[in-house]
C-alpha cells in the first residue's frame, strides 16, 4: 500500500529541476540584456538582443507551465501517501485486512462520512464481519436492513447486501441522511441508525431521552475532524 520514497519524491525532484532551469534562463536574460546595452551601437547586436529576449520569454512561459504541472503532481503524490498511511494505520488499529480498510476509508469519504466514524460504526455493528446477520434481519458490515436498503435501491436483494461495497455504501449513505435529518446532531443520528428514526422522533416528541448507550459505544474516543481531500 505504501509508495516508495523514490516514487513519492519524483514530483519534488522535478519541481527543483524546473526551478533551477528557470534561474538559468533568468541569468541568461540578464546576460543578453547586458550585452545588448554594451553594444547598443552595433546593428547586429540591436537585432540579436530582442530576438534573444523573445526566446527567453517563451522559455520562461514554458517553464511556468511545467512548474505548475509539477506542483499539481506533487500535491497528488502527497495525497496518495497520506491515504496509504491512513489506510495502513486503520488496518493495524482494527486488525483488519488492508483491502477492507481501503474499502471502508474510500467509501466513507465518497459518501461524506469521516472515515474514522465509518470504522467505528462498522466495528460496533458487525465487528468487521461481512456475513454478520442479526435476528432482526440486519445484514453485513453496517447491519443495514433490507427495508432500509430498498429505500435507496428498490430492487436490491438480501444476497446483494452481503456484497462488501454495496453494504458499506448503503450503510454510510443512510447515516449521512440521518445526520442531515438531525441537523448534524451525531448522537441523535446514530441513535436513529440503531433504533430507527420513527422511534427516536417519538421519544423526543414526548420529551424523553432516546439514548440507549449505542451512540457512546460508537463515539468513544472519537473527535470529529475535517475530511481529507480526495484524489481526482
PDB file of N, CA, C and O in Angstrom, residues 15-75:
ATOM      1  N   UNK A  15      10.222  19.420  -9.618  1.00  0.00           N
ATOM      2  CA  UNK A  15       9.993  20.836  -9.302  1.00  0.00           C
ATOM      3  C   UNK A  15      11.311  21.543  -9.076  1.00  0.00           C
ATOM      4  O   UNK A  15      11.535  22.653  -9.569  1.00  0.00           O
ATOM      5  N   UNK A  16      12.238  20.917  -8.335  1.00  0.00           N
ATOM      6  CA  UNK A  16      13.539  21.530  -8.076  1.00  0.00           C
ATOM      7  C   UNK A  16      14.306  21.734  -9.373  1.00  0.00           C
ATOM      8  O   UNK A  16      14.944  22.774  -9.576  1.00  0.00           O
ATOM      9  N   UNK A  17      14.250  20.753 -10.269  1.00  0.00           N
ATOM     10  CA  UNK A  17      14.947  20.868 -11.551  1.00  0.00           C
ATOM     11  C   UNK A  17      14.407  22.019 -12.381  1.00  0.00           C
ATOM     12  O   UNK A  17      15.153  22.767 -13.011  1.00  0.00           O
ATOM     13  N   UNK A  18      13.073  22.158 -12.376  1.00  0.00           N
ATOM     14  CA  UNK A  18      12.457  23.241 -13.149  1.00  0.00           C
ATOM     15  C   UNK A  18      12.819  24.605 -12.571  1.00  0.00           C
ATOM     16  O   UNK A  18      13.064  25.564 -13.309  1.00  0.00           O
ATOM     17  N   UNK A  19      12.865  24.698 -11.234  1.00  0.00           N
ATOM     18  CA  UNK A  19      13.249  25.965 -10.615  1.00  0.00           C
ATOM     19  C   UNK A  19      14.686  26.324 -10.990  1.00  0.00           C
ATOM     20  O   UNK A  19      14.991  27.476 -11.295  1.00  0.00           O
ATOM     21  N   UNK A  20      15.591  25.340 -10.972  1.00  0.00           N
ATOM     22  CA  UNK A  20      16.979  25.582 -11.357  1.00  0.00           C
ATOM     23  C   UNK A  20      17.059  26.016 -12.807  1.00  0.00           C
ATOM     24  O   UNK A  20      17.794  26.949 -13.158  1.00  0.00           O
ATOM     25  N   UNK A  21      16.268  25.340 -13.638  1.00  0.00           N
ATOM     26  CA  UNK A  21      16.269  25.706 -15.057  1.00  0.00           C
ATOM     27  C   UNK A  21      15.783  27.138 -15.245  1.00  0.00           C
ATOM     28  O   UNK A  21      16.312  27.905 -16.048  1.00  0.00           O
ATOM     29  N   UNK A  22      14.772  27.517 -14.478  1.00  0.00           N
ATOM     30  CA  UNK A  22      14.243  28.873 -14.572  1.00  0.00           C
ATOM     31  C   UNK A  22      15.273  29.906 -14.162  1.00  0.00           C
ATOM     32  O   UNK A  22      15.404  30.964 -14.779  1.00  0.00           O
ATOM     33  N   UNK A  23      16.032  29.609 -13.101  1.00  0.00           N
ATOM     34  CA  UNK A  23      17.065  30.539 -12.663  1.00  0.00           C
ATOM     35  C   UNK A  23      18.131  30.718 -13.739  1.00  0.00           C
ATOM     36  O   UNK A  23      18.629  31.821 -13.961  1.00  0.00           O
ATOM     37  N   UNK A  24      18.470  29.624 -14.416  1.00  0.00           N
ATOM     38  CA  UNK A  24      19.458  29.711 -15.500  1.00  0.00           C
ATOM     39  C   UNK A  24      18.953  30.575 -16.649  1.00  0.00           C
ATOM     40  O   UNK A  24      19.702  31.354 -17.248  1.00  0.00           O
ATOM     41  N   UNK A  25      17.644  30.418 -16.964  1.00  0.00           N
ATOM     42  CA  UNK A  25      17.076  31.227 -18.042  1.00  0.00           C
ATOM     43  C   UNK A  25      17.074  32.702 -17.664  1.00  0.00           C
ATOM     44  O   UNK A  25      17.399  33.581 -18.462  1.00  0.00           O
ATOM     45  N   UNK A  26      16.692  33.001 -16.414  1.00  0.00           N
ATOM     46  CA  UNK A  26      16.698  34.403 -15.961  1.00  0.00           C
ATOM     47  C   UNK A  26      18.108  34.970 -16.046  1.00  0.00           C
ATOM     48  O   UNK A  26      18.312  36.114 -16.485  1.00  0.00           O
ATOM     49  N   UNK A  27      19.110  34.183 -15.639  1.00  0.00           N
ATOM     50  CA  UNK A  27      20.501  34.646 -15.729  1.00  0.00           C
ATOM     51  C   UNK A  27      20.892  34.926 -17.174  1.00  0.00           C
ATOM     52  O   UNK A  27      21.576  35.909 -17.480  1.00  0.00           O
ATOM     53  N   UNK A  28      20.391  34.058 -18.081  1.00  0.00           N
ATOM     54  CA  UNK A  28      20.691  34.259 -19.497  1.00  0.00           C
ATOM     55  C   UNK A  28      20.062  35.546 -20.016  1.00  0.00           C
ATOM     56  O   UNK A  28      20.653  36.278 -20.804  1.00  0.00           O
ATOM     57  N   UNK A  29      18.823  35.819 -19.552  1.00  0.00           N
ATOM     58  CA  UNK A  29      18.141  37.057 -19.974  1.00  0.00           C
ATOM     59  C   UNK A  29      18.929  38.270 -19.529  1.00  0.00           C
ATOM     60  O   UNK A  29      19.132  39.239 -20.266  1.00  0.00           O
ATOM     61  N   UNK A  30      19.414  38.224 -18.271  1.00  0.00           N
ATOM     62  CA  UNK A  30      20.191  39.359 -17.749  1.00  0.00           C
ATOM     63  C   UNK A  30      21.469  39.545 -18.558  1.00  0.00           C
ATOM     64  O   UNK A  30      21.864  40.661 -18.903  1.00  0.00           O
ATOM     65  N   UNK A  31      22.120  38.411 -18.892  1.00  0.00           N
ATOM     66  CA  UNK A  31      23.355  38.475 -19.669  1.00  0.00           C
ATOM     67  C   UNK A  31      23.097  39.048 -21.056  1.00  0.00           C
ATOM     68  O   UNK A  31      23.835  39.911 -21.539  1.00  0.00           O
ATOM     69  N   UNK A  32      22.006  38.580 -21.693  1.00  0.00           N
ATOM     70  CA  UNK A  32      21.679  39.086 -23.032  1.00  0.00           C
ATOM     71  C   UNK A  32      21.374  40.571 -22.984  1.00  0.00           C
ATOM     72  O   UNK A  32      21.815  41.352 -23.838  1.00  0.00           O
ATOM     73  N   UNK A  33      20.614  40.987 -21.966  1.00  0.00           N
ATOM     74  CA  UNK A  33      20.273  42.415 -21.853  1.00  0.00           C
ATOM     75  C   UNK A  33      21.523  43.251 -21.649  1.00  0.00           C
ATOM     76  O   UNK A  33      21.675  44.340 -22.216  1.00  0.00           O
ATOM     77  N   UNK A  34      22.467  42.738 -20.817  1.00  0.00           N
ATOM     78  CA  UNK A  34      23.704  43.479 -20.575  1.00  0.00           C
ATOM     79  C   UNK A  34      24.541  43.607 -21.829  1.00  0.00           C
ATOM     80  O   UNK A  34      25.083  44.668 -22.130  1.00  0.00           O
ATOM     81  N   UNK A  35      24.618  42.514 -22.582  1.00  0.00           N
ATOM     82  CA  UNK A  35      25.379  42.570 -23.833  1.00  0.00           C
ATOM     83  C   UNK A  35      24.729  43.520 -24.821  1.00  0.00           C
ATOM     84  O   UNK A  35      25.397  44.258 -25.544  1.00  0.00           O
ATOM     85  N   UNK A  36      23.395  43.498 -24.850  1.00  0.00           N
ATOM     86  CA  UNK A  36      22.702  44.386 -25.773  1.00  0.00           C
ATOM     87  C   UNK A  36      22.984  45.840 -25.453  1.00  0.00           C
ATOM     88  O   UNK A  36      23.133  46.676 -26.335  1.00  0.00           O
ATOM     89  N   UNK A  37      23.093  46.162 -24.142  1.00  0.00           N
ATOM     90  CA  UNK A  37      23.366  47.536 -23.743  1.00  0.00           C
ATOM     91  C   UNK A  37      24.788  47.942 -24.071  1.00  0.00           C
ATOM     92  O   UNK A  37      25.053  49.077 -24.461  1.00  0.00           O
ATOM     93  N   UNK A  38      25.725  47.020 -23.904  1.00  0.00           N
ATOM     94  CA  UNK A  38      27.133  47.345 -24.126  1.00  0.00           C
ATOM     95  C   UNK A  38      27.432  47.602 -25.587  1.00  0.00           C
ATOM     96  O   UNK A  38      28.294  48.406 -25.937  1.00  0.00           O
ATOM     97  N   UNK A  39      26.723  46.907 -26.463  1.00  0.00           N
ATOM     98  CA  UNK A  39      26.997  47.044 -27.893  1.00  0.00           C
ATOM     99  C   UNK A  39      25.791  47.632 -28.615  1.00  0.00           C
ATOM    100  O   UNK A  39      25.419  47.205 -29.699  1.00  0.00           O
ATOM    101  N   UNK A  40      25.153  48.593 -27.941  1.00  0.00           N
ATOM    102  CA  UNK A  40      23.929  49.178 -28.482  1.00  0.00           C
ATOM    103  C   UNK A  40      24.108  49.833 -29.826  1.00  0.00           C
ATOM    104  O   UNK A  40      23.157  49.971 -30.590  1.00  0.00           O
ATOM    105  N   UNK A  41      25.352  50.268 -30.132  1.00  0.00           N
ATOM    106  CA  UNK A  41      25.530  50.965 -31.407  1.00  0.00           C
ATOM    107  C   UNK A  41      25.705  50.004 -32.571  1.00  0.00           C
ATOM    108  O   UNK A  41      25.635  50.415 -33.719  1.00  0.00           O
ATOM    109  N   UNK A  42      25.976  48.777 -32.262  1.00  0.00           N
ATOM    110  CA  UNK A  42      26.200  47.816 -33.344  1.00  0.00           C
ATOM    111  C   UNK A  42      24.867  47.283 -33.819  1.00  0.00           C
ATOM    112  O   UNK A  42      24.070  46.788 -33.033  1.00  0.00           O
ATOM    113  N   UNK A  43      24.577  47.380 -35.095  1.00  0.00           N
ATOM    114  CA  UNK A  43      23.286  46.999 -35.656  1.00  0.00           C
ATOM    115  C   UNK A  43      23.000  45.519 -35.423  1.00  0.00           C
ATOM    116  O   UNK A  43      21.880  45.131 -35.119  1.00  0.00           O
ATOM    117  N   UNK A  44      24.010  44.648 -35.550  1.00  0.00           N
ATOM    118  CA  UNK A  44      23.807  43.211 -35.359  1.00  0.00           C
ATOM    119  C   UNK A  44      23.363  42.917 -33.939  1.00  0.00           C
ATOM    120  O   UNK A  44      22.488  42.092 -33.706  1.00  0.00           O
ATOM    121  N   UNK A  45      23.971  43.603 -32.963  1.00  0.00           N
ATOM    122  CA  UNK A  45      23.597  43.392 -31.567  1.00  0.00           C
ATOM    123  C   UNK A  45      22.186  43.893 -31.314  1.00  0.00           C
ATOM    124  O   UNK A  45      21.433  43.321 -30.527  1.00  0.00           O
ATOM    125  N   UNK A  46      21.801  45.040 -31.965  1.00  0.00           N
ATOM    126  CA  UNK A  46      20.446  45.577 -31.799  1.00  0.00           C
ATOM    127  C   UNK A  46      19.403  44.572 -32.250  1.00  0.00           C
ATOM    128  O   UNK A  46      18.293  44.505 -31.719  1.00  0.00           O
ATOM    129  N   UNK A  47      19.728  43.774 -33.245  1.00  0.00           N
ATOM    130  CA  UNK A  47      18.784  42.767 -33.758  1.00  0.00           C
ATOM    131  C   UNK A  47      18.786  41.528 -32.860  1.00  0.00           C
ATOM    132  O   UNK A  47      17.752  40.976 -32.534  1.00  0.00           O
ATOM    133  N   UNK A  48      19.984  41.117 -32.408  1.00  0.00           N
ATOM    134  CA  UNK A  48      20.106  39.867 -31.665  1.00  0.00           C
ATOM    135  C   UNK A  48      19.469  39.947 -30.290  1.00  0.00           C
ATOM    136  O   UNK A  48      18.867  38.987 -29.821  1.00  0.00           O
ATOM    137  N   UNK A  49      19.589  41.118 -29.618  1.00  0.00           N
ATOM    138  CA  UNK A  49      19.089  41.232 -28.252  1.00  0.00           C
ATOM    139  C   UNK A  49      17.582  41.002 -28.163  1.00  0.00           C
ATOM    140  O   UNK A  49      17.134  40.209 -27.337  1.00  0.00           O
ATOM    141  N   UNK A  50      16.737  41.691 -29.021  1.00  0.00           N
ATOM    142  CA  UNK A  50      15.296  41.434 -28.938  1.00  0.00           C
ATOM    143  C   UNK A  50      14.939  39.984 -29.243  1.00  0.00           C
ATOM    144  O   UNK A  50      14.074  39.399 -28.604  1.00  0.00           O
ATOM    145  N   UNK A  51      15.656  39.400 -30.231  1.00  0.00           N
ATOM    146  CA  UNK A  51      15.369  38.000 -30.564  1.00  0.00           C
ATOM    147  C   UNK A  51      15.667  37.109 -29.370  1.00  0.00           C
ATOM    148  O   UNK A  51      14.900  36.223 -29.012  1.00  0.00           O
ATOM    149  N   UNK A  52      16.804  37.354 -28.707  1.00  0.00           N
ATOM    150  CA  UNK A  52      17.163  36.567 -27.534  1.00  0.00           C
ATOM    151  C   UNK A  52      16.158  36.759 -26.412  1.00  0.00           C
ATOM    152  O   UNK A  52      15.810  35.809 -25.711  1.00  0.00           O
ATOM    153  N   UNK A  53      15.658  37.974 -26.231  1.00  0.00           N
ATOM    154  CA  UNK A  53      14.682  38.246 -25.177  1.00  0.00           C
ATOM    155  C   UNK A  53      13.373  37.517 -25.436  1.00  0.00           C
ATOM    156  O   UNK A  53      12.743  36.984 -24.512  1.00  0.00           O
ATOM    157  N   UNK A  54      12.930  37.498 -26.696  1.00  0.00           N
ATOM    158  CA  UNK A  54      11.687  36.803 -27.036  1.00  0.00           C
ATOM    159  C   UNK A  54      11.809  35.305 -26.772  1.00  0.00           C
ATOM    160  O   UNK A  54      10.889  34.668 -26.248  1.00  0.00           O
ATOM    161  N   UNK A  55      12.958  34.740 -27.134  1.00  0.00           N
ATOM    162  CA  UNK A  55      13.163  33.316 -26.896  1.00  0.00           C
ATOM    163  C   UNK A  55      13.163  33.009 -25.403  1.00  0.00           C
ATOM    164  O   UNK A  55      12.583  32.012 -24.952  1.00  0.00           O
ATOM    165  N   UNK A  56      13.815  33.894 -24.626  1.00  0.00           N
ATOM    166  CA  UNK A  56      13.867  33.685 -23.181  1.00  0.00           C
ATOM    167  C   UNK A  56      12.475  33.787 -22.568  1.00  0.00           C
ATOM    168  O   UNK A  56      12.128  33.037 -21.659  1.00  0.00           O
ATOM    169  N   UNK A  57      11.668  34.736 -23.093  1.00  0.00           N
ATOM    170  CA  UNK A  57      10.306  34.900 -22.576  1.00  0.00           C
ATOM    171  C   UNK A  57       9.474  33.651 -22.839  1.00  0.00           C
ATOM    172  O   UNK A  57       8.715  33.191 -21.976  1.00  0.00           O
ATOM    173  N   UNK A  58       9.622  33.106 -24.055  1.00  0.00           N
ATOM    174  CA  UNK A  58       8.897  31.876 -24.374  1.00  0.00           C
ATOM    175  C   UNK A  58       9.349  30.730 -23.476  1.00  0.00           C
ATOM    176  O   UNK A  58       8.556  29.918 -23.016  1.00  0.00           O
ATOM    177  N   UNK A  59      10.652  30.683 -23.248  1.00  0.00           N
ATOM    178  CA  UNK A  59      11.204  29.628 -22.394  1.00  0.00           C
ATOM    179  C   UNK A  59      10.675  29.757 -20.967  1.00  0.00           C
ATOM    180  O   UNK A  59      10.312  28.768 -20.323  1.00  0.00           O
ATOM    181  N   UNK A  60      10.596  30.981 -20.475  1.00  0.00           N
ATOM    182  CA  UNK A  60      10.085  31.207 -19.122  1.00  0.00           C
ATOM    183  C   UNK A  60       8.612  30.819 -19.015  1.00  0.00           C
ATOM    184  O   UNK A  60       8.181  30.242 -18.013  1.00  0.00           O
ATOM    185  N   UNK A  61       7.825  31.150 -20.036  1.00  0.00           N
ATOM    186  CA  UNK A  61       6.404  30.768 -20.026  1.00  0.00           C
ATOM    187  C   UNK A  61       6.252  29.247 -20.035  1.00  0.00           C
ATOM    188  O   UNK A  61       5.387  28.696 -19.354  1.00  0.00           O
ATOM    189  N   UNK A  62       7.116  28.603 -20.827  1.00  0.00           N
ATOM    190  CA  UNK A  62       7.075  27.141 -20.868  1.00  0.00           C
ATOM    191  C   UNK A  62       7.459  26.550 -19.512  1.00  0.00           C
ATOM    192  O   UNK A  62       6.842  25.600 -19.032  1.00  0.00           O
ATOM    193  N   UNK A  63       8.459  27.146 -18.896  1.00  0.00           N
ATOM    194  CA  UNK A  63       8.881  26.679 -17.582  1.00  0.00           C
ATOM    195  C   UNK A  63       7.783  26.886 -16.544  1.00  0.00           C
ATOM    196  O   UNK A  63       7.568  26.051 -15.667  1.00  0.00           O
ATOM    197  N   UNK A  64       7.076  28.004 -16.645  1.00  0.00           N
ATOM    198  CA  UNK A  64       5.988  28.285 -15.712  1.00  0.00           C
ATOM    199  C   UNK A  64       4.909  27.215 -15.810  1.00  0.00           C
ATOM    200  O   UNK A  64       4.410  26.721 -14.792  1.00  0.00           O
ATOM    201  N   UNK A  65       4.563  26.841 -17.040  1.00  0.00           N
ATOM    202  CA  UNK A  65       3.543  25.805 -17.240  1.00  0.00           C
ATOM    203  C   UNK A  65       4.002  24.475 -16.665  1.00  0.00           C
ATOM    204  O   UNK A  65       3.245  23.764 -15.999  1.00  0.00           O
ATOM    205  N   UNK A  66       5.271  24.131 -16.939  1.00  0.00           N
ATOM    206  CA  UNK A  66       5.796  22.863 -16.431  1.00  0.00           C
ATOM    207  C   UNK A  66       5.875  22.859 -14.908  1.00  0.00           C
ATOM    208  O   UNK A  66       5.631  21.834 -14.265  1.00  0.00           O
ATOM    209  N   UNK A  67       6.205  24.022 -14.335  1.00  0.00           N
ATOM    210  CA  UNK A  67       6.305  24.115 -12.878  1.00  0.00           C
ATOM    211  C   UNK A  67       4.935  23.925 -12.224  1.00  0.00           C
ATOM    212  O   UNK A  67       4.802  23.231 -11.215  1.00  0.00           O
ATOM    213  N   UNK A  68       3.891  24.530 -12.818  1.00  0.00           N
ATOM    214  CA  UNK A  68       2.543  24.367 -12.289  1.00  0.00           C
ATOM    215  C   UNK A  68       2.117  22.905 -12.369  1.00  0.00           C
ATOM    216  O   UNK A  68       1.480  22.371 -11.454  1.00  0.00           O
ATOM    217  N   UNK A  69       2.469  22.255 -13.471  1.00  0.00           N
ATOM    218  CA  UNK A  69       2.147  20.837 -13.624  1.00  0.00           C
ATOM    219  C   UNK A  69       2.865  20.000 -12.571  1.00  0.00           C
ATOM    220  O   UNK A  69       2.279  19.085 -11.973  1.00  0.00           O
ATOM    221  N   UNK A  70       4.132  20.325 -12.330  1.00  0.00           N
ATOM    222  CA  UNK A  70       4.904  19.572 -11.338  1.00  0.00           C
ATOM    223  C   UNK A  70       4.335  19.777  -9.944  1.00  0.00           C
ATOM    224  O   UNK A  70       4.284  18.843  -9.134  1.00  0.00           O
ATOM    225  N   UNK A  71       3.891  20.994  -9.653  1.00  0.00           N
ATOM    226  CA  UNK A  71       3.277  21.256  -8.347  1.00  0.00           C
ATOM    227  C   UNK A  71       2.001  20.447  -8.168  1.00  0.00           C
ATOM    228  O   UNK A  71       1.723  19.933  -7.088  1.00  0.00           O
ATOM    229  N   UNK A  72       1.221  20.341  -9.257  1.00  0.00           N
ATOM    230  CA  UNK A  72       0.000  19.534  -9.199  1.00  0.00           C
ATOM    231  C   UNK A  72       0.321  18.070  -8.945  1.00  0.00           C
ATOM    232  O   UNK A  72      -0.341  17.404  -8.141  1.00  0.00           O
ATOM    233  N   UNK A  73       1.346  17.561  -9.623  1.00  0.00           N
ATOM    234  CA  UNK A  73       1.757  16.169  -9.429  1.00  0.00           C
ATOM    235  C   UNK A  73       2.239  15.946  -8.001  1.00  0.00           C
ATOM    236  O   UNK A  73       1.971  14.904  -7.388  1.00  0.00           O
ATOM    237  N   UNK A  74       2.946  16.932  -7.449  1.00  0.00           N
ATOM    238  CA  UNK A  74       3.440  16.819  -6.084  1.00  0.00           C
ATOM    239  C   UNK A  74       2.282  16.777  -5.089  1.00  0.00           C
ATOM    240  O   UNK A  74       2.306  15.998  -4.121  1.00  0.00           O
ATOM    241  N   UNK A  75       1.249  17.603  -5.332  1.00  0.00           N
ATOM    242  CA  UNK A  75       0.084  17.612  -4.441  1.00  0.00           C
ATOM    243  C   UNK A  75      -0.638  16.271  -4.484  1.00  0.00           C
ATOM    244  O   UNK A  75      -1.060  15.743  -3.453  1.00  0.00           O
TER     245      UNK A  75
END
